[in-house]
Amino acid sequence: MNHEAFRASILLEALPYIREFYGQTVVIKYGGHAMKDEALRRGFALNIQLLRYIGVNPVIVHGGGPQIGKMLEQLGIVSEFRQGLRVTDDATMDVVEMVLVGKVNKEIVNLINVQGGKAVGLSGKDGNLIRAQKLEMAVERADAPPEIIDLGKVGEVAAVDIGLIDSLQRSGFVPVIAPVGVDDDGSTYNINADSVASAVAVALGAKKLILLTDVPGVLDKKGELVSSMTLHQAVRALEQGVITGGMIPKIKCCLEAVDGGVGKAHILDGRVENVILLEMFTQGGVGSEITRK
């Protein structure tokens, strides 16, 4: 096959997937190295642009843990972590909201807009988008009652109101969401971005949930990539200890999304250039996917 024919074959390979995803919503959790490397940042913005041009509706949820940690350090605020989660008092929550909503969110919005897009930044407070509740954490202990850990202003998603997202999508905008929510009393909570992305995907009835990470995907006990798992297989892998460490909460978010009606959930390596397009518009795809059956 000559060079011209090869290029044409790539476009033809993408055609059925373009047809399949036209008019559909894809929720993307943006974080990790993809947010730090300048070439990957630009590539991400161009990927989002291409999705919009071919009729896909991307919704972005972002994290910002390293940026929060850096600002807290500059301000002399010492962070305490319990079970991998930052204990968040009122002063820390102010910094978290400032960094996520005021800095990281607007940087992503600007990144997309500079590339010719139409992005709008939101937090969970806007339009009652994310209703939060305090995260209750109990740690099991041998021969003792569970230890109740108070994480302060760390929350979980109680409800999602998609009205504002719908309005923005109808007007051709890309919503970019900071994972900050508010409870019924008006208190602000920091929420895990993967969890927010999963809940938003379920509320929108998204075709796909994509979590960008800094690993190739889910690995088996031999260290080889697991390209596809059903809900049942993923649950068994958790029970058997095949999935460990930081991958556990990501898999649980994927399970919740697919069980809640999302078409497929994907864990992709954000360090790979154009990884979103490779997953969505090539026959083999990349990373790991979780499907209902």
PDB file of N, CA and C in Angstrom, residues 113-171:
ATOM      1  N   ASN A 113      -9.677  27.190  24.104  1.00  0.00           N
ATOM      2  CA  ASN A 113     -10.116  28.347  23.336  1.00  0.00           C
ATOM      3  C   ASN A 113      -9.017  28.891  22.435  1.00  0.00           C
ATOM      4  N   VAL A 114      -7.777  28.827  22.896  1.00  0.00           N
ATOM      5  CA  VAL A 114      -6.652  29.297  22.077  1.00  0.00           C
ATOM      6  C   VAL A 114      -6.534  28.467  20.799  1.00  0.00           C
ATOM      7  N   GLN A 115      -6.919  27.188  20.882  1.00  0.00           N
ATOM      8  CA  GLN A 115      -6.869  26.317  19.714  1.00  0.00           C
ATOM      9  C   GLN A 115      -8.120  26.433  18.840  1.00  0.00           C
ATOM     10  N   GLY A 116      -8.950  27.437  19.134  1.00  0.00           N
ATOM     11  CA  GLY A 116     -10.126  27.690  18.315  1.00  0.00           C
ATOM     12  C   GLY A 116     -11.412  27.108  18.836  1.00  0.00           C
ATOM     13  N   GLY A 117     -11.375  26.559  20.058  1.00  0.00           N
ATOM     14  CA  GLY A 117     -12.571  25.952  20.631  1.00  0.00           C
ATOM     15  C   GLY A 117     -13.470  26.956  21.332  1.00  0.00           C
ATOM     16  N   LYS A 118     -14.535  26.433  21.934  1.00  0.00           N
ATOM     17  CA  LYS A 118     -15.483  27.235  22.712  1.00  0.00           C
ATOM     18  C   LYS A 118     -15.724  26.505  24.026  1.00  0.00           C
ATOM     19  N   ALA A 119     -14.848  26.734  24.986  1.00  0.00           N
ATOM     20  CA  ALA A 119     -14.956  26.070  26.279  1.00  0.00           C
ATOM     21  C   ALA A 119     -15.446  27.043  27.337  1.00  0.00           C
ATOM     22  N   VAL A 120     -16.176  26.518  28.309  1.00  0.00           N
ATOM     23  CA  VAL A 120     -16.677  27.312  29.428  1.00  0.00           C
ATOM     24  C   VAL A 120     -16.353  26.579  30.725  1.00  0.00           C
ATOM     25  N   GLY A 121     -15.765  27.283  31.681  1.00  0.00           N
ATOM     26  CA  GLY A 121     -15.395  26.685  32.946  1.00  0.00           C
ATOM     27  C   GLY A 121     -16.511  26.719  33.967  1.00  0.00           C
ATOM     28  N   LEU A 122     -16.679  25.614  34.685  1.00  0.00           N
ATOM     29  CA  LEU A 122     -17.718  25.499  35.703  1.00  0.00           C
ATOM     30  C   LEU A 122     -17.138  24.858  36.953  1.00  0.00           C
ATOM     31  N   SER A 123     -17.759  25.136  38.084  1.00  0.00           N
ATOM     32  CA  SER A 123     -17.559  24.309  39.268  1.00  0.00           C
ATOM     33  C   SER A 123     -18.913  23.691  39.600  1.00  0.00           C
ATOM     34  N   GLY A 124     -18.917  22.780  40.550  1.00  0.00           N
ATOM     35  CA  GLY A 124     -20.170  22.147  40.923  1.00  0.00           C
ATOM     36  C   GLY A 124     -21.192  23.102  41.511  1.00  0.00           C
ATOM     37  N   LYS A 125     -20.730  24.301  41.882  1.00  0.00           N
ATOM     38  CA  LYS A 125     -21.644  25.294  42.435  1.00  0.00           C
ATOM     39  C   LYS A 125     -22.502  25.955  41.355  1.00  0.00           C
ATOM     40  N   ASP A 126     -22.011  25.982  40.141  1.00  0.00           N
ATOM     41  CA  ASP A 126     -22.714  26.678  39.061  1.00  0.00           C
ATOM     42  C   ASP A 126     -23.967  25.911  38.652  1.00  0.00           C
ATOM     43  N   GLY A 127     -25.105  26.574  38.713  1.00  0.00           N
ATOM     44  CA  GLY A 127     -26.357  25.944  38.313  1.00  0.00           C
ATOM     45  C   GLY A 127     -26.714  24.712  39.114  1.00  0.00           C
ATOM     46  N   ASN A 128     -26.240  24.651  40.379  1.00  0.00           N
ATOM     47  CA  ASN A 128     -26.469  23.476  41.224  1.00  0.00           C
ATOM     48  C   ASN A 128     -26.001  22.192  40.532  1.00  0.00           C
ATOM     49  N   LEU A 129     -24.895  22.300  39.809  1.00  0.00           N
ATOM     50  CA  LEU A 129     -24.412  21.196  38.997  1.00  0.00           C
ATOM     51  C   LEU A 129     -24.098  19.954  39.823  1.00  0.00           C
ATOM     52  N   ILE A 130     -23.322  20.110  40.902  1.00  0.00           N
ATOM     53  CA  ILE A 130     -22.932  18.965  41.720  1.00  0.00           C
ATOM     54  C   ILE A 130     -23.379  19.189  43.164  1.00  0.00           C
ATOM     55  N   ARG A 131     -24.346  18.417  43.590  1.00  0.00           N
ATOM     56  CA  ARG A 131     -24.760  18.427  44.985  1.00  0.00           C
ATOM     57  C   ARG A 131     -23.888  17.428  45.742  1.00  0.00           C
ATOM     58  N   ALA A 132     -23.252  17.903  46.802  1.00  0.00           N
ATOM     59  CA  ALA A 132     -22.287  17.081  47.533  1.00  0.00           C
ATOM     60  C   ALA A 132     -22.822  16.676  48.899  1.00  0.00           C
ATOM     61  N   GLN A 133     -22.190  15.665  49.455  1.00  0.00           N
ATOM     62  CA  GLN A 133     -22.395  15.316  50.850  1.00  0.00           C
ATOM     63  C   GLN A 133     -21.052  14.902  51.422  1.00  0.00           C
ATOM     64  N   LYS A 134     -20.923  15.062  52.722  1.00  0.00           N
ATOM     65  CA  LYS A 134     -19.660  14.761  53.384  1.00  0.00           C
ATOM     66  C   LYS A 134     -19.316  13.289  53.209  1.00  0.00           C
ATOM     67  N   LEU A 135     -18.046  13.018  52.866  1.00  0.00           N
ATOM     68  CA  LEU A 135     -17.596  11.644  52.702  1.00  0.00           C
ATOM     69  C   LEU A 135     -17.361  11.016  54.067  1.00  0.00           C
ATOM     70  N   GLU A 136     -18.067   9.939  54.333  1.00  0.00           N
ATOM     71  CA  GLU A 136     -17.905   9.211  55.585  1.00  0.00           C
ATOM     72  C   GLU A 136     -16.946   8.043  55.346  1.00  0.00           C
ATOM     73  N   MET A 137     -15.869   7.997  56.084  1.00  0.00           N
ATOM     74  CA  MET A 137     -14.885   6.936  55.884  1.00  0.00           C
ATOM     75  C   MET A 137     -14.676   6.154  57.170  1.00  0.00           C
ATOM     76  N   ALA A 138     -14.786   4.848  57.053  1.00  0.00           N
ATOM     77  CA  ALA A 138     -14.532   3.957  58.194  1.00  0.00           C
ATOM     78  C   ALA A 138     -13.482   2.941  57.775  1.00  0.00           C
ATOM     79  N   VAL A 139     -12.470   2.756  58.593  1.00  0.00           N
ATOM     80  CA  VAL A 139     -11.389   1.817  58.312  1.00  0.00           C
ATOM     81  C   VAL A 139     -11.503   0.634  59.259  1.00  0.00           C
ATOM     82  N   GLU A 140     -11.595  -0.552  58.678  1.00  0.00           N
ATOM     83  CA  GLU A 140     -11.717  -1.763  59.485  1.00  0.00           C
ATOM     84  C   GLU A 140     -10.425  -2.015  60.268  1.00  0.00           C
ATOM     85  N   ARG A 141     -10.590  -2.475  61.525  1.00  0.00           N
ATOM     86  CA  ARG A 141      -9.439  -2.806  62.379  1.00  0.00           C
ATOM     87  C   ARG A 141      -9.634  -4.189  62.977  1.00  0.00           C
ATOM     88  N   ALA A 142      -8.547  -4.919  63.119  1.00  0.00           N
ATOM     89  CA  ALA A 142      -8.625  -6.258  63.704  1.00  0.00           C
ATOM     90  C   ALA A 142      -8.978  -6.164  65.186  1.00  0.00           C
ATOM     91  N   ASP A 143      -9.966  -6.953  65.591  1.00  0.00           N
ATOM     92  CA  ASP A 143     -10.367  -7.049  67.006  1.00  0.00           C
ATOM     93  C   ASP A 143     -10.745  -5.693  67.612  1.00  0.00           C
ATOM     94  N   ALA A 144     -11.292  -4.811  66.783  1.00  0.00           N
ATOM     95  CA  ALA A 144     -11.714  -3.502  67.277  1.00  0.00           C
ATOM     96  C   ALA A 144     -12.770  -2.942  66.332  1.00  0.00           C
ATOM     97  N   PRO A 145     -13.619  -2.053  66.855  1.00  0.00           N
ATOM     98  CA  PRO A 145     -14.611  -1.427  65.971  1.00  0.00           C
ATOM     99  C   PRO A 145     -13.920  -0.620  64.874  1.00  0.00           C
ATOM    100  N   PRO A 146     -14.579  -0.401  63.748  1.00  0.00           N
ATOM    101  CA  PRO A 146     -13.986   0.389  62.667  1.00  0.00           C
ATOM    102  C   PRO A 146     -13.595   1.796  63.157  1.00  0.00           C
ATOM    103  N   GLU A 147     -12.485   2.301  62.622  1.00  0.00           N
ATOM    104  CA  GLU A 147     -12.055   3.662  62.944  1.00  0.00           C
ATOM    105  C   GLU A 147     -12.747   4.640  61.996  1.00  0.00           C
ATOM    106  N   ILE A 148     -13.464   5.605  62.579  1.00  0.00           N
ATOM    107  CA  ILE A 148     -14.144   6.622  61.786  1.00  0.00           C
ATOM    108  C   ILE A 148     -13.168   7.778  61.545  1.00  0.00           C
ATOM    109  N   ILE A 149     -12.908   8.075  60.285  1.00  0.00           N
ATOM    110  CA  ILE A 149     -11.951   9.118  59.927  1.00  0.00           C
ATOM    111  C   ILE A 149     -12.699  10.346  59.440  1.00  0.00           C
ATOM    112  N   ASP A 150     -12.438  11.481  60.067  1.00  0.00           N
ATOM    113  CA  ASP A 150     -13.038  12.740  59.658  1.00  0.00           C
ATOM    114  C   ASP A 150     -12.076  13.456  58.715  1.00  0.00           C
ATOM    115  N   LEU A 151     -12.458  13.522  57.443  1.00  0.00           N
ATOM    116  CA  LEU A 151     -11.608  14.158  56.428  1.00  0.00           C
ATOM    117  C   LEU A 151     -11.942  15.627  56.216  1.00  0.00           C
ATOM    118  N   GLY A 152     -12.830  16.159  57.024  1.00  0.00           N
ATOM    119  CA  GLY A 152     -13.188  17.568  56.871  1.00  0.00           C
ATOM    120  C   GLY A 152     -14.046  17.798  55.642  1.00  0.00           C
ATOM    121  N   LYS A 153     -13.632  18.732  54.792  1.00  0.00           N
ATOM    122  CA  LYS A 153     -14.429  19.136  53.632  1.00  0.00           C
ATOM    123  C   LYS A 153     -14.129  18.285  52.394  1.00  0.00           C
ATOM    124  N   VAL A 154     -14.008  16.984  52.605  1.00  0.00           N
ATOM    125  CA  VAL A 154     -13.908  16.040  51.498  1.00  0.00           C
ATOM    126  C   VAL A 154     -15.289  15.426  51.302  1.00  0.00           C
ATOM    127  N   GLY A 155     -15.790  15.502  50.090  1.00  0.00           N
ATOM    128  CA  GLY A 155     -17.154  15.062  49.859  1.00  0.00           C
ATOM    129  C   GLY A 155     -17.268  13.990  48.802  1.00  0.00           C
ATOM    130  N   GLU A 156     -18.504  13.580  48.565  1.00  0.00           N
ATOM    131  CA  GLU A 156     -18.837  12.670  47.480  1.00  0.00           C
ATOM    132  C   GLU A 156     -20.084  13.212  46.789  1.00  0.00           C
ATOM    133  N   VAL A 157     -20.326  12.736  45.575  1.00  0.00           N
ATOM    134  CA  VAL A 157     -21.448  13.249  44.794  1.00  0.00           C
ATOM    135  C   VAL A 157     -22.754  12.674  45.325  1.00  0.00           C
ATOM    136  N   ALA A 158     -23.693  13.574  45.640  1.00  0.00           N
ATOM    137  CA  ALA A 158     -25.027  13.149  46.053  1.00  0.00           C
ATOM    138  C   ALA A 158     -26.006  13.213  44.881  1.00  0.00           C
ATOM    139  N   ALA A 159     -25.826  14.196  44.001  1.00  0.00           N
ATOM    140  CA  ALA A 159     -26.722  14.360  42.851  1.00  0.00           C
ATOM    141  C   ALA A 159     -26.051  15.258  41.822  1.00  0.00           C
ATOM    142  N   VAL A 160     -26.462  15.104  40.567  1.00  0.00           N
ATOM    143  CA  VAL A 160     -25.950  15.927  39.471  1.00  0.00           C
ATOM    144  C   VAL A 160     -27.136  16.523  38.735  1.00  0.00           C
ATOM    145  N   ASP A 161     -27.121  17.830  38.537  1.00  0.00           N
ATOM    146  CA  ASP A 161     -28.149  18.531  37.764  1.00  0.00           C
ATOM    147  C   ASP A 161     -27.536  18.899  36.416  1.00  0.00           C
ATOM    148  N   ILE A 162     -28.011  18.281  35.335  1.00  0.00           N
ATOM    149  CA  ILE A 162     -27.371  18.449  34.025  1.00  0.00           C
ATOM    150  C   ILE A 162     -27.934  19.620  33.222  1.00  0.00           C
ATOM    151  N   GLY A 163     -28.831  20.407  33.817  1.00  0.00           N
ATOM    152  CA  GLY A 163     -29.477  21.475  33.068  1.00  0.00           C
ATOM    153  C   GLY A 163     -28.498  22.445  32.430  1.00  0.00           C
ATOM    154  N   LEU A 164     -27.501  22.889  33.189  1.00  0.00           N
ATOM    155  CA  LEU A 164     -26.535  23.848  32.670  1.00  0.00           C
ATOM    156  C   LEU A 164     -25.674  23.218  31.580  1.00  0.00           C
ATOM    157  N   ILE A 165     -25.269  21.957  31.768  1.00  0.00           N
ATOM    158  CA  ILE A 165     -24.479  21.277  30.744  1.00  0.00           C
ATOM    159  C   ILE A 165     -25.277  21.162  29.452  1.00  0.00           C
ATOM    160  N   ASP A 166     -26.536  20.788  29.543  1.00  0.00           N
ATOM    161  CA  ASP A 166     -27.394  20.686  28.355  1.00  0.00           C
ATOM    162  C   ASP A 166     -27.455  22.010  27.603  1.00  0.00           C
ATOM    163  N   SER A 167     -27.625  23.097  28.340  1.00  0.00           N
ATOM    164  CA  SER A 167     -27.716  24.414  27.711  1.00  0.00           C
ATOM    165  C   SER A 167     -26.428  24.774  26.978  1.00  0.00           C
ATOM    166  N   LEU A 168     -25.293  24.501  27.625  1.00  0.00           N
ATOM    167  CA  LEU A 168     -24.011  24.798  27.010  1.00  0.00           C
ATOM    168  C   LEU A 168     -23.779  23.948  25.763  1.00  0.00           C
ATOM    169  N   GLN A 169     -24.113  22.665  25.837  1.00  0.00           N
ATOM    170  CA  GLN A 169     -23.914  21.796  24.684  1.00  0.00           C
ATOM    171  C   GLN A 169     -24.787  22.213  23.504  1.00  0.00           C
ATOM    172  N   ARG A 170     -26.003  22.617  23.761  1.00  0.00           N
ATOM    173  CA  ARG A 170     -26.874  23.066  22.674  1.00  0.00           C
ATOM    174  C   ARG A 170     -26.329  24.313  21.993  1.00  0.00           C
ATOM    175  N   SER A 171     -25.539  25.090  22.733  1.00  0.00           N
ATOM    176  CA  SER A 171     -24.945  26.306  22.170  1.00  0.00           C
ATOM    177  C   SER A 171     -23.546  26.066  21.606  1.00  0.00           C
TER     178      SER A 171
END
